[in-house]
Short mmCIF file of C-alpha atoms and ligand atoms in Angstrom, two decimals:
data_model
loop_
_atom_site.label_atom_id
_atom_site.label_comp_id
_atom_site.label_asym_id
_atom_site.label_seq_id
_atom_site.Cartn_x
_atom_site.Cartn_y
_atom_site.Cartn_z
CA MET A 1 -14.21 7.14 -1.13
CA LYS A 2 -16.22 8.43 -3.58
CA ARG A 3 -18.70 6.52 -6.24
CA ILE A 4 -16.28 5.77 -9.22
CA GLY A 5 -17.55 5.16 -12.65
CA ILE A 6 -15.43 3.49 -15.65
CA ILE A 7 -16.08 3.82 -19.05
CA GLY A 8 -14.14 1.11 -20.97
CA VAL A 9 -13.71 -1.95 -18.84
CA GLY A 10 -10.52 -3.71 -20.69
CA GLU A 11 -6.85 -4.20 -19.80
CA ILE A 12 -6.75 -0.86 -17.58
CA GLY A 13 -10.44 -0.41 -16.12
CA ARG A 14 -9.84 -4.22 -14.65
CA ALA A 15 -6.66 -3.21 -12.95
CA MET A 16 -8.39 -0.23 -11.48
CA VAL A 17 -11.44 -2.52 -10.35
CA THR A 18 -9.12 -5.09 -8.60
CA GLY A 19 -6.81 -2.50 -7.02
CA LEU A 20 -9.54 -0.88 -5.53
CA CYS A 21 -11.78 -3.81 -4.39
CA ASP A 22 -9.62 -7.01 -3.88
CA GLY A 23 -8.22 -6.60 -0.17
CA ASP A 24 -9.62 -6.79 3.59
CA GLU A 25 -10.78 -2.74 3.21
CA ALA A 26 -13.80 -1.25 2.54
CA SER A 27 -14.19 -1.06 -1.25
CA PRO A 28 -16.24 2.07 -2.97
CA GLU A 29 -19.17 1.81 -5.15
CA VAL A 30 -17.91 1.05 -8.79
CA PHE A 31 -20.05 1.24 -12.05
CA LEU A 32 -18.96 -0.13 -15.15
CA SER A 33 -19.94 0.81 -18.81
CA PRO A 34 -21.46 -2.39 -20.13
CA ARG A 35 -18.58 -2.71 -23.30
CA GLY A 36 -15.92 -5.01 -22.65
CA ALA A 37 -18.93 -6.82 -21.64
CA ARG A 38 -17.49 -10.38 -20.59
CA THR A 39 -14.67 -8.30 -18.38
CA ALA A 40 -17.43 -6.00 -16.65
CA ALA A 41 -19.55 -9.23 -15.88
CA GLU A 42 -16.72 -10.82 -14.32
CA LEU A 43 -15.85 -8.26 -12.25
CA SER A 44 -18.98 -7.54 -11.11
CA GLU A 45 -19.53 -11.12 -9.86
CA ARG A 46 -16.16 -10.97 -7.98
CA TYR A 47 -17.30 -8.05 -5.95
CA GLU A 48 -20.21 -7.15 -4.46
CA SER A 49 -19.71 -3.24 -5.00
CA VAL A 50 -19.26 -3.52 -8.79
CA ARG A 51 -22.32 -2.88 -10.96
CA VAL A 52 -22.79 -2.74 -14.46
CA CYS A 53 -24.72 -0.25 -15.96
CA ALA A 54 -27.09 -0.28 -18.92
CA GLY A 55 -24.79 2.76 -20.68
CA ASN A 56 -22.05 4.98 -20.35
CA GLN A 57 -24.89 7.89 -19.48
CA GLU A 58 -26.15 5.93 -16.39
CA VAL A 59 -22.01 5.19 -15.23
CA VAL A 60 -22.07 9.20 -15.35
CA ASP A 61 -24.87 9.56 -13.54
CA ARG A 62 -24.19 7.33 -10.90
CA SER A 63 -20.82 8.28 -10.14
CA GLU A 64 -18.80 11.43 -8.67
CA VAL A 65 -15.51 10.45 -10.27
CA VAL A 66 -15.95 8.95 -13.84
CA ILE A 67 -12.90 7.48 -15.16
CA ILE A 68 -12.57 7.35 -18.88
CA ALA A 69 -10.23 4.43 -20.30
CA VAL A 70 -11.64 4.03 -23.56
CA ARG A 71 -8.80 3.54 -26.49
CA GLY A 72 -8.35 7.15 -27.82
CA GLN A 73 -10.12 6.51 -31.18
CA ASP A 74 -13.06 5.09 -29.36
CA ARG A 75 -13.47 8.59 -27.21
CA HIS A 76 -15.93 10.34 -29.87
CA GLU A 77 -18.07 7.35 -29.61
CA ALA A 78 -18.11 6.37 -26.37
CA LEU A 79 -18.59 10.06 -25.18
CA ALA A 80 -19.97 12.54 -27.50
CA GLY A 81 -23.53 13.53 -26.34
CA LEU A 82 -22.81 12.09 -22.75
CA LYS A 83 -24.42 14.74 -19.97
CA VAL A 84 -21.30 15.39 -17.40
CA ASP A 85 -22.16 17.81 -14.87
CA ALA A 86 -19.87 20.35 -13.56
CA ASP A 87 -19.49 18.65 -10.39
CA LYS A 88 -18.11 15.57 -11.31
CA THR A 89 -14.80 14.83 -11.61
CA VAL A 90 -13.24 13.19 -14.71
CA VAL A 91 -10.12 11.39 -14.91
CA ASN A 92 -8.50 10.91 -18.29
CA VAL A 93 -6.67 7.92 -18.49
CA MET A 94 -6.26 7.84 -22.50
CA SER A 95 -2.91 7.78 -23.61
CA GLY A 96 -2.03 10.94 -25.80
CA VAL A 97 -5.17 12.82 -25.44
CA ALA A 98 -5.07 16.19 -24.02
CA ASN A 99 -7.62 17.59 -21.47
CA ASP A 100 -8.86 20.50 -24.06
CA ASP A 101 -9.59 17.72 -26.26
CA LEU A 102 -11.65 15.38 -23.97
CA ARG A 103 -13.34 19.25 -22.62
CA HIS A 104 -13.86 19.56 -26.57
CA VAL A 105 -15.47 16.14 -26.71
CA LEU A 106 -17.75 15.92 -23.36
CA ALA A 107 -18.19 19.92 -23.90
CA THR A 108 -18.18 20.12 -19.98
CA ASP A 109 -17.61 22.38 -17.04
CA ALA A 110 -16.50 19.42 -14.95
CA THR A 111 -12.83 18.93 -13.45
CA LEU A 112 -10.95 17.09 -15.78
CA VAL A 113 -7.84 15.11 -14.37
CA ARG A 114 -5.06 13.19 -16.51
CA ALA A 115 -3.59 10.06 -14.90
CA ILE A 116 -1.06 7.40 -16.46
CA PRO A 117 -2.17 4.15 -14.28
CA LEU A 118 0.01 1.30 -15.23
CA PRO A 119 -1.32 -2.51 -15.09
CA SER A 120 0.63 -3.15 -11.59
CA ILE A 121 -2.05 -0.54 -10.12
CA ARG A 122 -4.30 -3.98 -9.62
CA GLU A 123 -1.64 -4.79 -7.02
CA ARG A 124 -1.59 -1.21 -5.75
CA ARG A 125 2.27 -1.51 -6.66
CA SER A 126 2.94 1.38 -8.97
CA VAL A 127 2.89 5.38 -8.93
CA THR A 128 0.32 6.88 -10.91
CA VAL A 129 1.28 10.54 -12.53
CA THR A 130 -1.53 12.88 -12.11
CA PHE A 131 -2.06 16.23 -13.83
CA PRO A 132 -3.10 18.57 -12.41
CA SER A 133 -3.04 17.73 -8.92
CA HIS A 134 -6.64 16.98 -7.51
CA PRO A 135 -7.04 16.02 -3.96
CA VAL A 136 -9.89 13.10 -4.75
CA VAL A 137 -7.96 11.77 -7.68
CA ASP A 138 -4.89 11.74 -5.67
CA ALA A 139 -6.26 10.14 -3.21
CA LEU A 140 -7.62 7.57 -5.71
CA PHE A 141 -4.07 6.49 -6.70
CA GLU A 142 -2.65 6.79 -3.28
CA ARG A 143 -4.89 3.69 -2.36
CA LEU A 144 -3.73 2.13 -5.76
CA GLY A 145 0.32 2.59 -4.90
CA GLY A 146 0.81 6.11 -4.90
CA ALA A 147 0.13 9.44 -6.75
CA GLN A 148 2.89 11.95 -8.57
CA PRO A 149 0.99 14.45 -9.58
CA VAL A 150 3.09 17.12 -11.69
CA ALA A 151 3.04 20.56 -12.15
CA ASP A 152 1.80 21.29 -16.09
CA GLU A 153 1.18 18.89 -18.74
CA ALA A 154 4.54 19.21 -20.40
CA ALA A 155 6.47 17.12 -17.45
CA PHE A 156 3.14 14.88 -17.53
CA ASN A 157 4.02 14.18 -21.51
CA VAL A 158 7.60 13.18 -19.95
CA PHE A 159 6.71 10.71 -17.76
CA SER A 160 4.22 9.47 -20.51
CA THR A 161 6.63 9.12 -22.59
CA LEU A 162 8.86 7.22 -20.01
CA THR A 163 5.90 4.65 -19.62
CA GLY A 164 6.57 4.04 -23.44
CA THR A 165 9.76 1.96 -22.78
CA LEU A 166 8.18 -0.63 -20.91
CA THR A 167 7.97 -3.21 -23.46
CA THR A 168 11.54 -2.29 -24.95
CA HIS A 169 12.50 -3.50 -21.30
CA TYR A 170 11.14 -7.05 -21.75
CA SER A 171 12.16 -7.09 -25.38
CA TYR A 172 15.80 -6.65 -24.25
CA LEU A 173 15.75 -9.63 -21.48
CA ALA A 174 14.44 -11.86 -24.57
CA ALA A 175 17.11 -10.92 -26.38
CA LEU A 176 19.10 -11.90 -24.02
CA THR A 177 18.07 -15.32 -23.56
CA SER A 178 17.53 -15.81 -27.42
CA TRP A 179 21.65 -14.89 -27.97
CA ALA A 180 22.28 -17.66 -25.16
CA VAL A 181 19.83 -20.15 -26.57
CA GLY A 182 21.90 -18.95 -30.03
CA ARG A 183 25.25 -20.32 -27.95
CA GLY A 184 23.71 -23.94 -27.08
CA ILE A 185 21.88 -23.19 -23.96
CA ALA A 186 18.31 -24.72 -23.43
CA SER A 187 15.70 -22.07 -23.67
CA ASP A 188 14.29 -22.78 -20.36
CA ASP A 189 17.26 -22.35 -18.61
CA ALA A 190 18.59 -19.46 -20.21
CA ASP A 191 14.62 -17.87 -19.79
CA ARG A 192 15.17 -19.02 -15.96
CA TYR A 193 18.48 -17.10 -15.41
CA VAL A 194 17.77 -14.22 -16.93
CA ARG A 195 14.25 -13.80 -15.22
CA GLY A 196 16.03 -14.17 -11.74
CA LEU A 197 19.03 -11.85 -12.88
CA PHE A 198 16.59 -8.77 -13.58
CA GLN A 199 14.35 -9.60 -10.58
CA GLY A 200 17.51 -9.02 -8.64
CA VAL A 201 17.55 -5.70 -10.21
CA GLY A 202 14.17 -5.13 -9.28
CA ARG A 203 14.76 -6.09 -6.08
CA ALA A 204 17.97 -3.75 -5.99
CA LEU A 205 15.81 -0.79 -7.39
CA SER A 206 13.50 -0.51 -3.90
CA ASP A 207 16.61 0.79 -2.51
CA GLU A 208 15.62 4.43 -2.56
CA THR A 209 18.77 5.13 -0.31
CA ARG A 210 21.04 4.68 -3.67
CA SER A 211 20.92 6.75 -7.19
CA LEU A 212 20.26 4.97 -9.90
CA HIS A 213 23.71 5.95 -11.05
CA GLN A 214 25.54 4.50 -7.69
CA LEU A 215 23.26 1.34 -8.12
CA ALA A 216 25.03 0.41 -11.30
CA ALA A 217 28.56 1.71 -9.88
CA ASP A 218 28.09 -0.58 -6.86
CA HIS A 219 26.99 -3.58 -9.53
CA GLU A 220 30.40 -2.67 -11.33
CA THR A 221 34.03 -4.09 -11.25
CA PRO A 222 36.23 -1.53 -12.27
CA ASN A 223 37.43 -3.44 -15.61
CA GLY A 224 35.13 -5.50 -15.19
CA ASN A 225 32.36 -7.86 -17.12
CA ASN A 226 29.63 -5.17 -16.50
CA GLU A 227 31.55 -2.41 -17.28
CA ARG A 228 32.78 -3.75 -20.60
CA ILE A 229 29.28 -4.59 -22.05
CA ARG A 230 28.11 -1.02 -20.74
CA THR A 231 30.98 0.90 -22.51
CA THR A 232 31.04 -1.20 -25.44
CA TRP A 233 27.23 -1.93 -26.06
CA PHE A 234 25.28 1.16 -24.26
CA ASP A 235 27.81 3.57 -25.62
CA ALA A 236 27.19 7.35 -26.68
CA ALA A 237 25.72 6.44 -30.10
CA ASN A 238 23.92 4.11 -28.24
CA SER A 239 22.63 6.32 -25.51
CA GLU A 240 21.65 9.04 -28.21
CA ALA A 241 20.12 6.90 -30.30
CA LEU A 242 17.44 6.67 -26.92
CA GLY A 243 17.36 10.12 -26.40
CA ARG A 244 16.28 10.69 -30.07
CA ALA A 245 13.89 8.12 -29.97
CA LEU A 246 12.32 9.32 -26.87
CA ASP A 247 12.33 13.40 -28.06
CA GLY A 248 10.61 11.81 -31.00
CA LEU A 249 8.02 10.13 -29.09
CA LEU A 250 7.30 13.23 -26.94
CA THR A 251 6.77 15.27 -29.61
CA ASP A 252 4.36 13.26 -31.07
CA LEU A 253 2.24 13.05 -27.68
N1 NDP B 314 -2.87 -0.54 -20.64
C1 NDP B 314 -2.19 -0.12 -20.50
O1 NDP B 314 -1.23 -0.45 -19.73
C2 NDP B 314 -2.77 1.59 -20.29
C3 NDP B 314 -3.89 1.89 -21.03
N2 NDP B 314 -4.01 3.19 -20.66
C4 NDP B 314 -5.05 4.12 -21.90
O2 NDP B 314 -5.93 3.45 -21.15
C5 NDP B 314 -6.82 3.25 -22.36
C6 NDP B 314 -7.44 1.79 -22.45
O3 NDP B 314 -6.72 1.02 -22.56
P1 NDP B 314 -6.84 -0.26 -22.58
O4 NDP B 314 -7.44 -0.72 -20.90
O5 NDP B 314 -5.76 -1.25 -22.46
O6 NDP B 314 -7.61 -1.00 -23.77
P2 NDP B 314 -8.24 -1.90 -23.89
O7 NDP B 314 -8.11 -2.50 -25.46
O8 NDP B 314 -8.39 -2.95 -23.34
O9 NDP B 314 -9.97 -1.76 -23.29
C7 NDP B 314 -10.56 -0.80 -23.92
C8 NDP B 314 -12.25 -1.08 -23.74
O10 NDP B 314 -13.39 0.22 -23.82
C9 NDP B 314 -13.93 -0.24 -24.37
N3 NDP B 314 -15.02 0.45 -25.39
C10 NDP B 314 -14.80 0.57 -26.67
N4 NDP B 314 -15.43 1.67 -27.02
C11 NDP B 314 -16.54 1.84 -26.10
C12 NDP B 314 -17.64 2.38 -25.75
N5 NDP B 314 -18.00 2.98 -26.85
N6 NDP B 314 -18.08 2.53 -24.78
C13 NDP B 314 -17.92 2.09 -23.81
N7 NDP B 314 -16.74 1.19 -23.71
C14 NDP B 314 -16.15 1.23 -24.94
C15 NDP B 314 -13.70 -1.71 -25.36
O11 NDP B 314 -15.07 -2.62 -25.04
P3 NDP B 314 -14.94 -3.97 -26.11
O12 NDP B 314 -14.07 -4.80 -25.86
O13 NDP B 314 -16.30 -4.08 -26.23
O14 NDP B 314 -14.28 -3.32 -27.48
C16 NDP B 314 -12.75 -2.39 -24.40
O15 NDP B 314 -13.44 -3.31 -22.85
C17 NDP B 314 -6.18 3.96 -23.27
O16 NDP B 314 -6.63 4.86 -23.90
C18 NDP B 314 -4.97 3.52 -23.43
O17 NDP B 314 -4.21 4.54 -23.73
C19 NDP B 314 -3.25 4.07 -20.29
C20 NDP B 314 -2.15 3.60 -19.29
C21 NDP B 314 -1.47 2.34 -19.66
#
């Protein structure tokens, strides 16, 4: 495992460090930027192989693979003026920031790889989309739950758009709970029941022998309650509205 640097130690930086360093296997050496000081200090106390650097240049200098995990709008302040030698590999996890843009900011010939890590990499449970495919970066994400390299940046943006649907899913579950509460059910009971229902869905999803359409069909009785809600609520108009929202996000990425 290479020496790994992380510039931007927030939510996703913390998830990466946890995923890399928790567990019994040997951890890589990890070098953190000083900003996000509390999180960086906490991680360096928890893991022997993690150190906080004096500045972002030191992170680059000590690492073979450098992960850029600041918010997109902070990239100029965090990165402009850094010297990144051509033999480094830079992993760009900033949503909506293309590799051409990052190359311009960093003014480097180093290899740049985009990636979409999700918070569940902390438990090594989510697949990370990467572009372009790179053996070292793909191996890094394999360790964190899996790597899914894609052929071009257009495909990368399609996957990036899909990740934008996560909080809608949680809000949908919250809306179901609120509906039940509005019909006189105690909030705790509604919450517990909805969570249980959809944890079952999560478990069913791990059965990859059945397509998503097949899973839907298998859970539906002809003319039954599920079919009724699917066809009266998730109708053609609703489905088209979802497609338009996804297209709109894809266009703006
Ligand atoms: N959260 C997610 O699920 C995902 C996030 N991403 C991408 O990852 C990136 C980070 O997201 P997230 O972790 O949620 O954001 P956070 O706001 O949690 O973390 C960003 C971190 O960057 C630090 N930072 C700001 N300026 C600098 C600087 N000049 N030098 C070094 N560090 C700096 C901040 O420090 P301070 O607290 O001191 O301001 C903060 O700790 C974003 O670009 C986002 O698009 C990608 C996939 C998923």
